[in-house]
Coordinates of C-alpha atoms in Angstrom, one line a residue:
M1 CA -0.1 0.4 0.0
R2 CA 1.4 3.1 -1.0
Q3 CA 1.8 5.7 1.6
I4 CA 1.0 9.4 1.7
A5 CA 0.8 12.4 4.1
I6 CA -0.7 15.4 3.8
F7 CA 0.1 18.2 5.9
T8 CA -2.1 21.8 6.8
M9 CA -2.6 23.9 9.5
G10 CA -4.9 26.6 10.5
T11 CA -9.2 26.5 11.2
R12 CA -11.3 24.4 9.8
G13 CA -11.9 26.0 6.5
D14 CA -8.2 25.5 5.8
V15 CA -7.8 21.8 7.0
Q16 CA -11.7 20.7 5.5
P17 CA -10.0 20.0 1.8
Y18 CA -7.1 18.3 3.2
L19 CA -9.5 16.4 4.7
E20 CA -11.8 15.5 1.9
L21 CA -8.7 14.6 -0.3
G22 CA -7.9 12.2 2.3
R23 CA -10.8 10.6 2.7
A24 CA -10.5 10.2 -1.0
L25 CA -7.4 8.7 -1.3
T26 CA -7.8 6.5 1.4
K27 CA -11.1 4.7 0.1
A28 CA -8.8 4.6 -3.8
G29 CA -6.4 2.1 -1.8
M30 CA -3.7 4.2 -0.5
G31 CA -2.4 4.8 3.2
V32 CA -3.1 8.5 4.3
T33 CA -1.5 10.4 7.1
L34 CA -2.7 13.9 8.2
G35 CA -0.8 16.0 9.7
T36 CA -2.6 19.2 11.6
H37 CA -3.3 20.9 15.1
P38 CA -3.8 18.4 17.9
C39 CA -7.4 19.8 18.2
W40 CA -8.1 18.2 14.8
E41 CA -7.3 14.8 15.9
G42 CA -11.1 14.4 16.4
L43 CA -12.4 15.4 13.3
V44 CA -9.2 13.7 11.4
R45 CA -9.9 10.3 12.9
A46 CA -13.9 10.3 12.1
A47 CA -13.4 10.7 8.6
G48 CA -11.0 7.2 8.8
I49 CA -7.6 9.3 7.6
G50 CA -4.4 8.5 9.7
F51 CA -3.6 11.2 11.9
A52 CA -0.2 13.4 13.3
P53 CA 0.1 16.0 15.9
I54 CA 1.6 18.6 14.5
G55 CA 2.6 21.9 16.1
P56 CA 1.4 23.4 19.2
D57 CA -2.7 22.7 20.8
I58 CA -4.2 25.9 20.0
D59 CA -7.4 27.5 18.9
I60 CA -6.0 29.4 15.7
Q61 CA -9.3 31.0 14.8
Q62 CA -9.4 32.5 18.0
E63 CA -5.5 33.1 18.0
A64 CA -5.4 35.0 14.6
A65 CA -8.5 36.7 15.6
A66 CA -6.4 38.5 18.7
I67 CA -3.6 39.3 16.4
R68 CA -7.0 40.9 14.6
G69 CA -8.0 42.8 17.5
R70 CA -4.4 44.3 18.2
S71 CA -3.7 45.2 14.7
K72 CA -4.5 48.8 13.4
S73 CA -4.5 47.9 10.1
P74 CA -5.5 44.8 7.9
M75 CA -1.9 45.2 6.1
T76 CA -0.4 45.1 9.5
S77 CA -2.7 42.4 11.0
M78 CA -1.8 40.2 7.6
L79 CA 1.9 40.4 8.2
K80 CA 1.4 39.6 11.9
T81 CA -0.6 36.5 11.2
M82 CA 2.2 35.9 8.9
N83 CA 4.5 35.7 10.8
F84 CA 2.7 34.0 13.8
V85 CA 1.8 31.2 11.1
F86 CA 5.4 30.8 9.7
Q87 CA 7.3 30.6 13.6
I88 CA 4.6 27.3 14.1
I89 CA 5.3 26.1 10.7
K90 CA 9.3 26.3 11.6
N91 CA 9.2 25.2 15.2
A92 CA 6.9 21.5 14.0
S93 CA 9.4 21.1 11.0
G94 CA 10.9 17.7 13.2
D95 CA 7.9 16.7 13.8
I96 CA 7.1 16.9 10.0
Y97 CA 10.1 15.4 9.1
A98 CA 9.7 12.1 11.1
V99 CA 5.8 11.8 9.5
C100 CA 7.5 12.0 5.9
R101 CA 10.4 9.9 6.5
D102 CA 8.2 6.1 5.8
K103 CA 6.0 7.9 2.9
D104 CA 5.8 8.1 -0.3
L105 CA 4.4 11.1 -1.7
I106 CA 4.2 14.1 0.5
V107 CA 1.1 16.2 -0.4
V108 CA 2.3 20.0 0.6
S109 CA -0.6 22.3 1.1
H110 CA -1.1 25.6 0.5
S111 CA 1.0 27.1 3.3
Q112 CA 4.1 25.1 2.3
M113 CA 4.0 22.8 4.7
G114 CA 6.2 19.5 3.9
A115 CA 8.1 20.7 0.8
T116 CA 11.1 21.3 2.4
E117 CA 11.1 18.0 4.5
A118 CA 10.3 16.0 1.3
E119 CA 12.8 17.6 -0.4
A120 CA 15.5 16.9 2.3
L121 CA 14.1 13.0 2.5
R122 CA 14.0 13.1 -1.8
L123 CA 10.3 12.4 -1.7
P124 CA 8.0 13.3 -4.7
T125 CA 5.6 16.2 -4.0
V126 CA 2.1 17.5 -4.8
N127 CA 1.1 20.6 -4.7
V128 CA -2.3 22.2 -3.6
T129 CA -3.1 25.8 -3.9
L130 CA -6.5 27.6 -2.8
Q131 CA -5.4 31.1 -4.0
T132 CA -4.2 31.1 -7.7
E133 CA -2.8 34.6 -7.8
M134 CA -0.2 32.7 -5.7
I135 CA 0.5 30.9 -9.1
A136 CA 3.9 31.6 -11.0
Q137 CA 2.8 32.8 -14.6
P138 CA 6.2 32.3 -16.0
G139 CA 5.2 33.1 -19.8
R140 CA 3.4 36.6 -18.6
P141 CA 5.2 39.6 -20.5
R142 CA 6.6 41.8 -18.1
G143 CA 8.8 45.1 -18.0
L144 CA 11.9 45.5 -16.2
G145 CA 10.0 47.1 -13.1
G146 CA 7.2 44.1 -13.1
R147 CA 10.2 41.9 -12.9
A148 CA 12.1 43.8 -10.2
I149 CA 8.6 43.5 -8.3
D150 CA 8.0 40.1 -9.0
A151 CA 11.4 38.9 -8.2
L152 CA 11.3 41.5 -4.8
I153 CA 8.1 40.0 -3.8
G154 CA 9.7 36.6 -4.5
R155 CA 12.1 36.8 -2.0
Q156 CA 10.2 38.5 0.5
M157 CA 8.1 35.1 0.0
A158 CA 10.8 32.5 0.4
R159 CA 12.8 34.4 3.1
P160 CA 11.1 32.7 6.0
Y161 CA 11.8 29.2 4.7
N162 CA 15.2 29.9 3.6
K163 CA 15.2 29.5 7.7
I164 CA 14.1 26.1 7.6
R165 CA 16.0 24.8 4.6
K166 CA 19.0 25.9 6.5
L167 CA 18.4 23.1 8.9
Y168 CA 18.4 20.7 6.4
G169 CA 21.4 22.0 4.2
L170 CA 19.5 22.8 1.5
G171 CA 20.7 25.8 -0.9
R172 CA 18.4 29.3 -0.6
V173 CA 15.3 29.9 -3.1
S174 CA 14.4 33.4 -4.1
S175 CA 10.6 32.1 -4.9
M176 CA 8.1 30.0 -3.8
D177 CA 8.0 28.6 -7.2
E178 CA 11.5 26.8 -7.0
V179 CA 10.2 24.5 -3.7
M180 CA 6.5 23.9 -5.8
S181 CA 6.7 20.0 -7.7
P182 CA 7.5 20.4 -10.6
R183 CA 5.0 17.7 -11.8
L184 CA 1.8 18.1 -10.5
N185 CA -0.1 21.9 -8.4
L186 CA -3.9 20.5 -7.9
I187 CA -6.3 23.6 -7.9
P188 CA -9.6 22.5 -5.6
I189 CA -11.3 24.9 -7.2
S190 CA -14.3 24.8 -10.2
R191 CA -13.7 25.8 -13.4
Y192 CA -16.8 28.1 -13.5
V193 CA -15.3 30.3 -10.2
V194 CA -11.5 30.6 -12.2
Q195 CA -10.4 29.9 -15.5
A196 CA -6.9 28.8 -16.4
N197 CA -4.5 31.7 -16.6
P198 CA -2.7 30.8 -20.2
Y199 CA 0.5 31.8 -19.0
W200 CA 0.3 29.2 -16.1
D201 CA 2.6 25.8 -16.7
G202 CA 1.4 22.4 -17.6
R203 CA 1.7 21.2 -14.0
N204 CA -1.3 23.5 -13.0
Q205 CA -4.8 21.9 -12.3
I206 CA -8.1 22.9 -12.0
V207 CA -9.8 20.1 -10.8
G208 CA -13.4 21.3 -8.9
Y209 CA -14.2 21.5 -5.7
W210 CA -13.0 19.2 -2.8
Y211 CA -16.5 17.8 -1.0
H212 CA -18.2 15.2 1.2
E213 CA -22.1 14.8 2.2
D214 CA -22.8 14.4 5.9
E215 CA -25.7 12.0 5.2
G216 CA -25.6 11.0 8.7
Y217 CA -26.3 14.1 10.0
Q218 CA -29.0 14.4 12.5
P219 CA -30.0 17.9 13.5
P220 CA -30.5 18.9 16.8
E221 CA -34.2 18.9 17.8
A222 CA -34.3 22.5 18.7
L223 CA -32.9 23.3 15.0
R224 CA -35.0 20.7 13.1
A225 CA -38.3 22.2 15.1
F226 CA -37.1 25.7 14.0
L227 CA -36.8 25.3 10.5
E228 CA -40.2 23.1 10.3
A229 CA -41.6 26.3 12.0
G230 CA -41.8 29.2 9.3
E231 CA -40.3 30.0 6.6
P232 CA -36.3 28.8 5.3
P233 CA -33.9 31.5 7.6
A234 CA -30.9 33.2 6.7
I235 CA -27.8 31.1 8.0
L236 CA -25.1 33.2 9.7
A237 CA -21.8 31.8 9.1
L238 CA -18.9 33.7 9.6
G239 CA -16.4 30.8 10.3
A240 CA -13.3 32.6 11.9
M241 CA -14.4 36.1 11.5
A242 CA -17.0 35.6 14.2
F243 CA -13.8 35.4 17.0
E244 CA -13.5 39.5 17.0
S245 CA -12.8 39.6 20.6
R246 CA -14.4 42.6 22.0
Q247 CA -15.7 44.1 18.5
E248 CA -17.9 40.7 18.6
R249 CA -20.6 41.5 20.3
E250 CA -20.8 44.4 18.2
K251 CA -20.9 42.9 15.3
L252 CA -23.3 40.4 16.4
D253 CA -25.8 43.3 17.3
L254 CA -25.6 44.4 14.1
F255 CA -26.6 41.4 12.3
V256 CA -29.2 40.6 14.7
R257 CA -30.9 44.4 14.0
A258 CA -30.1 44.0 10.3
L259 CA -32.1 40.8 10.0
Q260 CA -35.0 42.1 11.8
N261 CA -35.3 45.2 9.7
A262 CA -35.4 43.0 6.9
G263 CA -38.0 40.6 8.3
M264 CA -35.9 37.6 8.6
R265 CA -35.4 34.7 10.2
A266 CA -32.1 32.9 11.1
V267 CA -29.5 30.6 12.0
I268 CA -26.6 31.7 13.5
Q269 CA -23.3 29.8 14.0
G270 CA -20.1 30.6 15.6
F271 CA -20.3 34.4 18.5
N272 CA -20.3 31.3 21.0
K273 CA -18.4 34.2 23.6
S274 CA -20.8 36.6 22.6
L275 CA -24.3 34.7 22.6
E276 CA -23.2 33.3 26.0
G277 CA -26.5 35.2 28.4
Y278 CA -27.6 37.0 24.6
E279 CA -31.0 37.2 24.1
L280 CA -32.0 36.6 20.8
P281 CA -35.3 37.1 19.3
G282 CA -37.7 34.3 18.6
T283 CA -37.0 34.5 15.0
M284 CA -33.4 33.7 15.6
L285 CA -31.8 30.3 16.6
S286 CA -27.6 29.6 17.7
C287 CA -27.1 26.3 16.3
G288 CA -23.5 26.1 17.0
A289 CA -21.6 23.1 15.1
A290 CA -23.1 21.3 11.7
P291 CA -22.0 20.5 8.5
H292 CA -22.4 23.3 5.6
S293 CA -23.4 20.3 3.3
W294 CA -27.1 20.0 5.4
L295 CA -27.3 23.6 7.0
F296 CA -27.0 25.6 3.8
R297 CA -29.1 23.8 2.1
Q298 CA -32.0 24.3 5.0
G299 CA -31.7 28.3 4.5
G300 CA -33.0 30.8 2.0
C301 CA -29.3 32.4 1.8
V302 CA -26.4 32.5 3.7
I303 CA -24.6 35.4 5.3
H304 CA -21.1 34.6 5.3
H305 CA -17.3 35.8 5.0
C306 CA -16.6 34.4 1.8
G307 CA -13.4 32.1 3.2
F308 CA -12.8 29.4 0.7
G309 CA -14.2 26.7 2.0
T310 CA -18.0 28.7 2.8
S311 CA -17.8 30.0 -0.5
A312 CA -17.5 26.3 -2.0
A313 CA -20.0 24.9 0.1
A314 CA -22.4 28.3 -0.7
M315 CA -22.2 27.2 -4.1
L316 CA -21.8 23.7 -4.1
Y317 CA -25.2 23.3 -2.4
G318 CA -27.3 25.8 -4.0
A319 CA -27.6 29.1 -1.0
P320 CA -27.7 32.3 -2.7
S321 CA -25.0 34.1 -1.2
V322 CA -25.0 37.4 1.1
P323 CA -21.4 38.2 1.0
V324 CA -19.4 40.0 3.9
P325 CA -15.6 39.8 2.9
H326 CA -13.3 40.8 5.5
V327 CA -9.7 40.2 4.6
L328 CA -7.2 39.1 1.5
D329 CA -9.0 36.7 -1.1
Q330 CA -12.2 36.7 0.4
F331 CA -13.1 40.1 -1.3
A332 CA -12.3 38.5 -4.9
F333 CA -14.6 35.6 -4.0
A334 CA -17.2 37.8 -2.7
Q335 CA -17.2 39.8 -6.1
R336 CA -17.0 36.2 -8.0
L337 CA -20.1 35.5 -6.5
Y338 CA -21.6 38.6 -7.8
E339 CA -20.3 38.0 -11.3
L340 CA -21.8 34.9 -11.4
G341 CA -25.6 35.9 -10.3
V342 CA -25.6 33.3 -6.8
G343 CA -24.8 36.5 -4.7
V344 CA -25.9 40.1 -3.9
E345 CA -23.4 43.1 -3.9
P346 CA -21.1 42.4 -1.5
V347 CA -21.0 44.2 1.9
R348 CA -17.0 44.5 2.9
A349 CA -16.3 44.3 6.2
D350 CA -15.3 47.7 6.7
A351 CA -17.7 49.1 6.0
L352 CA -20.3 47.2 7.4
S353 CA -23.5 49.1 8.8
E354 CA -26.8 48.4 9.5
Q355 CA -28.5 50.1 7.3
R356 CA -26.1 48.5 4.3
L357 CA -26.4 45.2 5.7
T358 CA -30.5 45.5 5.5
R359 CA -30.4 46.6 2.2
A360 CA -28.4 43.7 1.1
L361 CA -30.8 41.4 3.4
E362 CA -33.7 43.2 1.5
Q363 CA -32.0 43.0 -2.0
V364 CA -31.9 38.6 -1.6
K365 CA -35.4 38.9 -0.3
D366 CA -36.6 40.6 -3.8
Q367 CA -34.2 38.7 -6.2
R368 CA -35.1 35.2 -4.4
E369 CA -36.6 33.3 -7.2
A370 CA -33.9 34.4 -9.2
L371 CA -31.0 34.2 -7.1
A372 CA -32.0 30.2 -6.1
G373 CA -32.4 29.5 -9.6
R374 CA -28.9 30.4 -10.6
A375 CA -27.4 29.0 -7.4
A376 CA -29.2 25.7 -7.8
A377 CA -28.3 25.2 -11.8
L378 CA -24.6 26.1 -10.9
S379 CA -24.7 24.0 -7.7
R380 CA -25.6 21.2 -10.9
K381 CA -22.5 22.0 -12.5
M382 CA -19.9 21.9 -9.9
R383 CA -21.1 18.7 -8.1
A384 CA -20.7 16.8 -12.0
E385 CA -17.1 18.6 -12.2
N386 CA -15.9 15.8 -9.5
G387 CA -12.9 17.3 -7.9
L388 CA -11.5 14.9 -6.3
E389 CA -12.2 11.5 -8.7
K390 CA -9.8 13.7 -11.0
A391 CA -7.2 14.8 -8.1
V392 CA -7.4 11.0 -6.7
A393 CA -6.1 9.8 -10.4
L394 CA -3.5 12.5 -10.9
I395 CA -1.9 11.9 -7.8
Q396 CA -1.5 7.8 -8.8
D397 CA -0.3 9.0 -11.9
V398 CA 2.5 10.9 -10.2
L399 CA 3.1 7.7 -8.0
E400 CA 2.6 5.3 -11.0
N401 CA 5.4 7.2 -13.2
P402 CA 7.8 9.1 -11.1

């Protein structure tokens, strides 16, 4: 049996795509070990995948939220978060190396965990990229100034990883493209969301989203009764963006008022700390953890932060979106949802107000039939892409034809 290791870190949304890939590879007869934070052990083992604890046992969602809360600007927040994440990766390198030693192939996540250790052990790798703007475009015409900027950015991105490479006696690299697999970079995004760039090289393969149906999920009686008591509610699912320390309670108040203004029922995920002792109106319910594959199908729309995983789930399960992007690639996903006609115009978190959010919710109500129709059609097309089947076949080819 071929043995594969996959490494990732971060929030549930950062772990979920690799969990789905690991599940599919296991089903195809391969031995899979997923290395990630100790807090995700139960999730990984429940999927029938081998688990290896990597890094500290922390809730990175709350840690990242604390960094955002202390930062004066989105750019400062991003840089501090990246430095925090890199320190975890660097400190965990020994654990990653140990897991790699008896493996036949390493799947390197978007954080580049495992790339250096695999190179040191001369093991083949397959990359996974979630942010397509990070993919090199070697054939793209660039002026002298553009090339200089690309080189500067490349060196800045590579600098922290060169510290890990030094631990193993490996030479410095000037860009992250130099540590990418020469054979295969999987892009688990639908071609209806992102088109292949003509300047990418052939190893970059858009395969479609990776997802799994939680068919055995049984909702709590309170949630079931709430759903049966009225029209489909809005689903408020901000993921890690619901952790904002002192701002969390204010944000929750704003969403509750806007939903009331729009006359909408709602199911709320997250905001766990703020909801302690918080009296929600009778038209709203806090539901805690529930698989998006089930929950999003119950709603009339989903209000979300446009993270990679939540955006994918909204489209895969046919839910119209109210996009509230906060940082980084969330803005691009929010705009794409709007362009595809499955979401209303985005409401940026840095410009969030009761009035703007109320107006967006009212637009969803007014356009619900058209939005739902387009969302259902897009869902059917995306699910027909069979992203996991394509990914497994491509990985098998790398193993069988080194």
